[in-house]
Amino acid sequence: MSQYQASQSPPPLRHPVPTHPAYIPEPPSTPASPQGYQRFSSSPGPGGPIPPLTQQQFPTHQPHQQPHLHPQAHQPDFTAWGIDGATAQLGMQLGSSAVAAGQEYVQKNLGTIFPSTYLKHHFNVSNSYVIHKLRLVLFPWTHKPWSRRVRRTEHGLSEWQPPRDDINSPDLYIPVMAIVTYVLLVALQSGLELRFRPQILGESASRALLVVFLDFAFVKLGCYILGIQGSSQVIDLVAYGGYKFVGVILTVTAGFLGLQGPLWILVFIYFFLANAFFLLRSLRSVVLPDPSISISTNPNATTSVSPPSAVCQIVYMAALVRI
């Protein structure tokens, strides 16, 4: 009987679970209700209070909304300098026009003398070329051959190979670096002798450029008398006129290290002879600037221009080493 009563015990009491009525989402904010104000029309849901709705979740319709404009580029404020905006814009336009006119003038007048294509050609060097070229300038006695290499372009024209590919091709890298080194070396020696002044930099640079110009003018005059013309002749002559500074630098360095008297004179004479021999062999490509022309076309051209130019090197180098 007791077992029957245990099995027939009433079920446990269950407390009713309160249910919340469905809640209505908050409508988008209106001008009458401030942003972030939350109003419940019923009890919040089981997940807690509803976060405030933003305008991004429920975009409002604005019939007269203007299209989005990209911000303009930042313009400098010229009013801080006491300049009117229109006046500043006019000045900027005039400045850009002046720069464009200057570039056009330089390209029109100097572009024919120093074409950019030839300048790039003469600066197309490598480390191996610079080392071998310096050795050739200082020890030219056993170098062979001296003829420059020729290559064919896509249009079938003949042109000289760049210095990177031809040791006999003149370049502008070594002359430019040699002139800068010469100016700095002169300033260094003047400083060690306690007679340095800032004008020495300008004076030594002017002297170096004057020597290069005189050398160029002398050879150019000889080519003009002989009727020799070439498009790359100007840059080639400037390049060959700058190689003398390699010997000048070493001569000045010898005096800087203490060599005096006959030893210093022997060093100067050696570098003069090396530079003169180098020019005698190398000026053939300048006298005959067209690769398709052979030496038999004008056999007296080389012998008429090269020896006087080589002899004049002793005057140029003597003027440079006197610092």
PDB file of C-alpha atoms in Angstrom, residues 88-272:
ATOM      1  CA  ALA A  88      49.012  84.622 -55.213  1.00  0.00           C
ATOM      2  CA  GLN A  89      47.363  82.424 -57.843  1.00  0.00           C
ATOM      3  CA  LEU A  90      48.419  84.852 -60.563  1.00  0.00           C
ATOM      4  CA  GLY A  91      51.998  84.792 -59.267  1.00  0.00           C
ATOM      5  CA  MET A  92      52.073  80.994 -59.248  1.00  0.00           C
ATOM      6  CA  GLN A  93      50.825  80.867 -62.835  1.00  0.00           C
ATOM      7  CA  LEU A  94      53.424  83.407 -63.947  1.00  0.00           C
ATOM      8  CA  GLY A  95      56.154  81.432 -62.145  1.00  0.00           C
ATOM      9  CA  SER A  96      55.203  78.147 -63.810  1.00  0.00           C
ATOM     10  CA  SER A  97      55.073  79.888 -67.197  1.00  0.00           C
ATOM     11  CA  ALA A  98      58.534  81.363 -66.626  1.00  0.00           C
ATOM     12  CA  VAL A  99      59.972  77.957 -65.680  1.00  0.00           C
ATOM     13  CA  ALA A 100      58.459  76.344 -68.775  1.00  0.00           C
ATOM     14  CA  ALA A 101      59.838  79.130 -70.972  1.00  0.00           C
ATOM     15  CA  GLY A 102      63.290  78.737 -69.409  1.00  0.00           C
ATOM     16  CA  GLN A 103      63.314  75.005 -70.019  1.00  0.00           C
ATOM     17  CA  GLU A 104      62.273  75.552 -73.622  1.00  0.00           C
ATOM     18  CA  TYR A 105      65.015  78.150 -74.113  1.00  0.00           C
ATOM     19  CA  VAL A 106      67.707  75.898 -72.657  1.00  0.00           C
ATOM     20  CA  GLN A 107      66.554  72.964 -74.769  1.00  0.00           C
ATOM     21  CA  LYS A 108      66.457  75.086 -77.919  1.00  0.00           C
ATOM     22  CA  ASN A 109      69.821  76.847 -77.494  1.00  0.00           C
ATOM     23  CA  LEU A 110      71.967  74.481 -75.439  1.00  0.00           C
ATOM     24  CA  GLY A 111      70.316  71.255 -76.546  1.00  0.00           C
ATOM     25  CA  THR A 112      72.082  71.453 -79.900  1.00  0.00           C
ATOM     26  CA  ILE A 113      75.500  71.887 -78.221  1.00  0.00           C
ATOM     27  CA  PHE A 114      75.035  69.387 -75.385  1.00  0.00           C
ATOM     28  CA  PRO A 115      72.264  66.973 -76.447  1.00  0.00           C
ATOM     29  CA  SER A 116      70.913  64.930 -73.566  1.00  0.00           C
ATOM     30  CA  THR A 117      71.390  61.699 -75.519  1.00  0.00           C
ATOM     31  CA  TYR A 118      75.128  62.339 -75.845  1.00  0.00           C
ATOM     32  CA  LEU A 119      75.433  63.309 -72.179  1.00  0.00           C
ATOM     33  CA  LYS A 120      73.802  60.041 -71.143  1.00  0.00           C
ATOM     34  CA  HIS A 121      76.104  58.194 -73.528  1.00  0.00           C
ATOM     35  CA  HIS A 122      79.234  59.713 -71.948  1.00  0.00           C
ATOM     36  CA  PHE A 123      78.112  58.963 -68.396  1.00  0.00           C
ATOM     37  CA  ASN A 124      77.304  55.331 -69.153  1.00  0.00           C
ATOM     38  CA  VAL A 125      80.278  53.884 -67.247  1.00  0.00           C
ATOM     39  CA  SER A 126      80.970  51.028 -64.858  1.00  0.00           C
ATOM     40  CA  ASN A 127      83.443  50.421 -62.043  1.00  0.00           C
ATOM     41  CA  SER A 128      85.539  48.165 -64.260  1.00  0.00           C
ATOM     42  CA  TYR A 129      85.688  50.812 -66.965  1.00  0.00           C
ATOM     43  CA  VAL A 130      86.804  53.542 -64.536  1.00  0.00           C
ATOM     44  CA  ILE A 131      89.642  51.395 -63.171  1.00  0.00           C
ATOM     45  CA  HIS A 132      90.895  50.365 -66.606  1.00  0.00           C
ATOM     46  CA  LYS A 133      90.523  53.887 -67.985  1.00  0.00           C
ATOM     47  CA  LEU A 134      92.602  55.401 -65.186  1.00  0.00           C
ATOM     48  CA  ARG A 135      95.280  52.809 -65.828  1.00  0.00           C
ATOM     49  CA  LEU A 136      95.148  53.648 -69.533  1.00  0.00           C
ATOM     50  CA  VAL A 137      95.513  57.399 -68.887  1.00  0.00           C
ATOM     51  CA  LEU A 138      98.476  56.918 -66.527  1.00  0.00           C
ATOM     52  CA  PHE A 139     100.235  54.104 -68.438  1.00  0.00           C
ATOM     53  CA  PRO A 140      99.267  54.420 -72.117  1.00  0.00           C
ATOM     54  CA  TRP A 141     102.534  53.113 -73.538  1.00  0.00           C
ATOM     55  CA  THR A 142     101.641  49.500 -74.231  1.00  0.00           C
ATOM     56  CA  HIS A 143      97.912  49.806 -74.891  1.00  0.00           C
ATOM     57  CA  LYS A 144      96.578  48.376 -78.157  1.00  0.00           C
ATOM     58  CA  PRO A 145      94.343  48.847 -80.093  1.00  0.00           C
ATOM     59  CA  TRP A 146      93.289  52.499 -79.927  1.00  0.00           C
ATOM     60  CA  SER A 147      90.398  52.318 -82.361  1.00  0.00           C
ATOM     61  CA  ARG A 148      86.886  52.700 -81.004  1.00  0.00           C
ATOM     62  CA  ARG A 149      84.223  50.075 -81.442  1.00  0.00           C
ATOM     63  CA  VAL A 150      81.219  50.642 -83.658  1.00  0.00           C
ATOM     64  CA  ARG A 151      77.728  49.193 -83.360  1.00  0.00           C
ATOM     65  CA  ARG A 152      74.699  49.214 -85.624  1.00  0.00           C
ATOM     66  CA  THR A 153      71.449  50.752 -84.469  1.00  0.00           C
ATOM     67  CA  GLU A 154      67.972  49.419 -85.211  1.00  0.00           C
ATOM     68  CA  HIS A 155      67.737  51.820 -88.169  1.00  0.00           C
ATOM     69  CA  GLY A 156      71.005  50.544 -89.655  1.00  0.00           C
ATOM     70  CA  LEU A 157      73.104  53.559 -88.633  1.00  0.00           C
ATOM     71  CA  SER A 158      76.627  53.392 -87.246  1.00  0.00           C
ATOM     72  CA  GLU A 159      77.431  54.841 -83.819  1.00  0.00           C
ATOM     73  CA  TRP A 160      80.156  54.541 -81.203  1.00  0.00           C
ATOM     74  CA  GLN A 161      79.688  52.105 -78.377  1.00  0.00           C
ATOM     75  CA  PRO A 162      79.253  53.588 -74.875  1.00  0.00           C
ATOM     76  CA  PRO A 163      82.224  53.759 -72.477  1.00  0.00           C
ATOM     77  CA  ARG A 164      80.876  50.808 -70.505  1.00  0.00           C
ATOM     78  CA  ASP A 165      81.523  48.552 -73.504  1.00  0.00           C
ATOM     79  CA  ASP A 166      84.589  50.256 -74.997  1.00  0.00           C
ATOM     80  CA  ILE A 167      87.713  51.253 -73.053  1.00  0.00           C
ATOM     81  CA  ASN A 168      88.745  53.648 -75.864  1.00  0.00           C
ATOM     82  CA  SER A 169      85.502  55.619 -75.680  1.00  0.00           C
ATOM     83  CA  PRO A 170      85.732  59.035 -73.926  1.00  0.00           C
ATOM     84  CA  ASP A 171      83.544  59.640 -70.899  1.00  0.00           C
ATOM     85  CA  LEU A 172      82.616  62.596 -68.726  1.00  0.00           C
ATOM     86  CA  TYR A 173      82.557  60.837 -65.374  1.00  0.00           C
ATOM     87  CA  ILE A 174      86.323  60.752 -64.833  1.00  0.00           C
ATOM     88  CA  PRO A 175      86.934  64.374 -65.983  1.00  0.00           C
ATOM     89  CA  VAL A 176      84.143  65.760 -63.783  1.00  0.00           C
ATOM     90  CA  MET A 177      85.292  63.824 -60.721  1.00  0.00           C
ATOM     91  CA  ALA A 178      88.913  64.805 -61.420  1.00  0.00           C
ATOM     92  CA  ILE A 179      88.063  68.517 -61.584  1.00  0.00           C
ATOM     93  CA  VAL A 180      86.124  68.353 -58.315  1.00  0.00           C
ATOM     94  CA  THR A 181      88.983  66.464 -56.666  1.00  0.00           C
ATOM     95  CA  TYR A 182      91.481  69.034 -57.936  1.00  0.00           C
ATOM     96  CA  VAL A 183      89.488  71.912 -56.417  1.00  0.00           C
ATOM     97  CA  LEU A 184      89.229  70.150 -53.059  1.00  0.00           C
ATOM     98  CA  LEU A 185      92.914  69.235 -53.095  1.00  0.00           C
ATOM     99  CA  VAL A 186      93.922  72.839 -53.729  1.00  0.00           C
ATOM    100  CA  ALA A 187      91.733  73.959 -50.837  1.00  0.00           C
ATOM    101  CA  LEU A 188      93.233  71.275 -48.582  1.00  0.00           C
ATOM    102  CA  GLN A 189      96.795  72.266 -49.334  1.00  0.00           C
ATOM    103  CA  SER A 190      95.978  75.925 -48.817  1.00  0.00           C
ATOM    104  CA  GLY A 191      94.468  75.110 -45.455  1.00  0.00           C
ATOM    105  CA  LEU A 192      97.485  73.135 -44.324  1.00  0.00           C
ATOM    106  CA  GLU A 193      99.682  76.073 -45.266  1.00  0.00           C
ATOM    107  CA  LEU A 194      97.437  78.386 -43.190  1.00  0.00           C
ATOM    108  CA  ARG A 195      96.483  80.520 -46.161  1.00  0.00           C
ATOM    109  CA  PHE A 196      92.995  79.199 -46.875  1.00  0.00           C
ATOM    110  CA  ARG A 197      90.191  81.583 -47.723  1.00  0.00           C
ATOM    111  CA  PRO A 198      86.797  80.815 -49.258  1.00  0.00           C
ATOM    112  CA  GLN A 199      87.718  82.517 -52.516  1.00  0.00           C
ATOM    113  CA  ILE A 200      90.267  79.768 -53.216  1.00  0.00           C
ATOM    114  CA  LEU A 201      87.479  77.336 -54.116  1.00  0.00           C
ATOM    115  CA  GLY A 202      86.094  79.669 -56.752  1.00  0.00           C
ATOM    116  CA  GLU A 203      89.513  80.642 -58.059  1.00  0.00           C
ATOM    117  CA  SER A 204      90.702  77.053 -58.482  1.00  0.00           C
ATOM    118  CA  ALA A 205      87.429  76.009 -60.121  1.00  0.00           C
ATOM    119  CA  SER A 206      87.591  78.980 -62.500  1.00  0.00           C
ATOM    120  CA  ARG A 207      91.195  78.174 -63.385  1.00  0.00           C
ATOM    121  CA  ALA A 208      90.321  74.551 -64.111  1.00  0.00           C
ATOM    122  CA  LEU A 209      87.335  75.463 -66.297  1.00  0.00           C
ATOM    123  CA  LEU A 210      89.384  78.086 -68.127  1.00  0.00           C
ATOM    124  CA  VAL A 211      92.065  75.530 -68.983  1.00  0.00           C
ATOM    125  CA  VAL A 212      89.427  73.086 -70.271  1.00  0.00           C
ATOM    126  CA  PHE A 213      87.873  75.834 -72.377  1.00  0.00           C
ATOM    127  CA  LEU A 214      91.203  76.920 -73.888  1.00  0.00           C
ATOM    128  CA  ASP A 215      92.094  73.336 -74.712  1.00  0.00           C
ATOM    129  CA  PHE A 216      88.691  72.813 -76.308  1.00  0.00           C
ATOM    130  CA  ALA A 217      88.912  76.061 -78.287  1.00  0.00           C
ATOM    131  CA  PHE A 218      92.370  75.207 -79.644  1.00  0.00           C
ATOM    132  CA  VAL A 219      91.359  71.780 -80.927  1.00  0.00           C
ATOM    133  CA  LYS A 220      88.016  73.059 -82.179  1.00  0.00           C
ATOM    134  CA  LEU A 221      89.779  75.790 -84.126  1.00  0.00           C
ATOM    135  CA  GLY A 222      92.030  73.219 -85.763  1.00  0.00           C
ATOM    136  CA  CYS A 223      89.026  71.084 -86.690  1.00  0.00           C
ATOM    137  CA  TYR A 224      87.274  74.147 -88.115  1.00  0.00           C
ATOM    138  CA  ILE A 225      90.282  75.030 -90.270  1.00  0.00           C
ATOM    139  CA  LEU A 226      90.420  71.476 -91.592  1.00  0.00           C
ATOM    140  CA  GLY A 227      86.658  71.429 -92.202  1.00  0.00           C
ATOM    141  CA  ILE A 228      85.963  68.599 -89.756  1.00  0.00           C
ATOM    142  CA  GLN A 229      82.486  68.486 -88.262  1.00  0.00           C
ATOM    143  CA  GLY A 230      80.709  66.067 -85.965  1.00  0.00           C
ATOM    144  CA  SER A 231      77.629  66.001 -83.747  1.00  0.00           C
ATOM    145  CA  SER A 232      79.386  64.509 -80.706  1.00  0.00           C
ATOM    146  CA  GLN A 233      82.670  66.354 -81.228  1.00  0.00           C
ATOM    147  CA  VAL A 234      82.056  69.033 -78.566  1.00  0.00           C
ATOM    148  CA  ILE A 235      81.465  66.589 -75.720  1.00  0.00           C
ATOM    149  CA  ASP A 236      84.353  64.381 -76.837  1.00  0.00           C
ATOM    150  CA  LEU A 237      86.755  67.330 -76.809  1.00  0.00           C
ATOM    151  CA  VAL A 238      85.602  68.376 -73.339  1.00  0.00           C
ATOM    152  CA  ALA A 239      86.080  64.806 -72.127  1.00  0.00           C
ATOM    153  CA  TYR A 240      89.599  64.499 -73.535  1.00  0.00           C
ATOM    154  CA  GLY A 241      90.482  67.911 -72.121  1.00  0.00           C
ATOM    155  CA  GLY A 242      89.520  66.736 -68.631  1.00  0.00           C
ATOM    156  CA  TYR A 243      91.781  63.679 -68.503  1.00  0.00           C
ATOM    157  CA  LYS A 244      94.803  65.861 -67.834  1.00  0.00           C
ATOM    158  CA  PHE A 245      93.499  66.487 -64.313  1.00  0.00           C
ATOM    159  CA  VAL A 246      94.314  62.895 -63.349  1.00  0.00           C
ATOM    160  CA  GLY A 247      98.026  63.576 -63.822  1.00  0.00           C
ATOM    161  CA  VAL A 248      97.697  67.029 -62.254  1.00  0.00           C
ATOM    162  CA  ILE A 249      96.140  65.538 -59.110  1.00  0.00           C
ATOM    163  CA  LEU A 250      98.945  63.009 -58.733  1.00  0.00           C
ATOM    164  CA  THR A 251     101.560  65.711 -59.314  1.00  0.00           C
ATOM    165  CA  VAL A 252     100.012  67.946 -56.650  1.00  0.00           C
ATOM    166  CA  THR A 253      99.769  64.962 -54.321  1.00  0.00           C
ATOM    167  CA  ALA A 254     103.474  64.245 -54.848  1.00  0.00           C
ATOM    168  CA  GLY A 255     104.319  67.774 -53.733  1.00  0.00           C
ATOM    169  CA  PHE A 256     101.867  67.423 -50.864  1.00  0.00           C
ATOM    170  CA  LEU A 257     103.757  64.323 -49.672  1.00  0.00           C
ATOM    171  CA  GLY A 258     107.072  66.163 -49.623  1.00  0.00           C
ATOM    172  CA  LEU A 259     108.617  65.571 -53.065  1.00  0.00           C
ATOM    173  CA  GLN A 260     110.554  68.648 -54.152  1.00  0.00           C
ATOM    174  CA  GLY A 261     113.183  69.663 -56.625  1.00  0.00           C
ATOM    175  CA  PRO A 262     114.231  67.214 -59.373  1.00  0.00           C
ATOM    176  CA  LEU A 263     111.998  64.388 -58.150  1.00  0.00           C
ATOM    177  CA  TRP A 264     108.884  66.530 -58.372  1.00  0.00           C
ATOM    178  CA  ILE A 265     109.917  67.750 -61.828  1.00  0.00           C
ATOM    179  CA  LEU A 266     110.366  64.159 -63.009  1.00  0.00           C
ATOM    180  CA  VAL A 267     106.892  63.276 -61.758  1.00  0.00           C
ATOM    181  CA  PHE A 268     105.431  66.264 -63.607  1.00  0.00           C
ATOM    182  CA  ILE A 269     107.272  65.434 -66.852  1.00  0.00           C
ATOM    183  CA  TYR A 270     106.122  61.797 -66.727  1.00  0.00           C
ATOM    184  CA  PHE A 271     102.447  62.660 -66.345  1.00  0.00           C
ATOM    185  CA  PHE A 272     102.735  65.292 -69.079  1.00  0.00           C
TER     186      PHE A 272
END
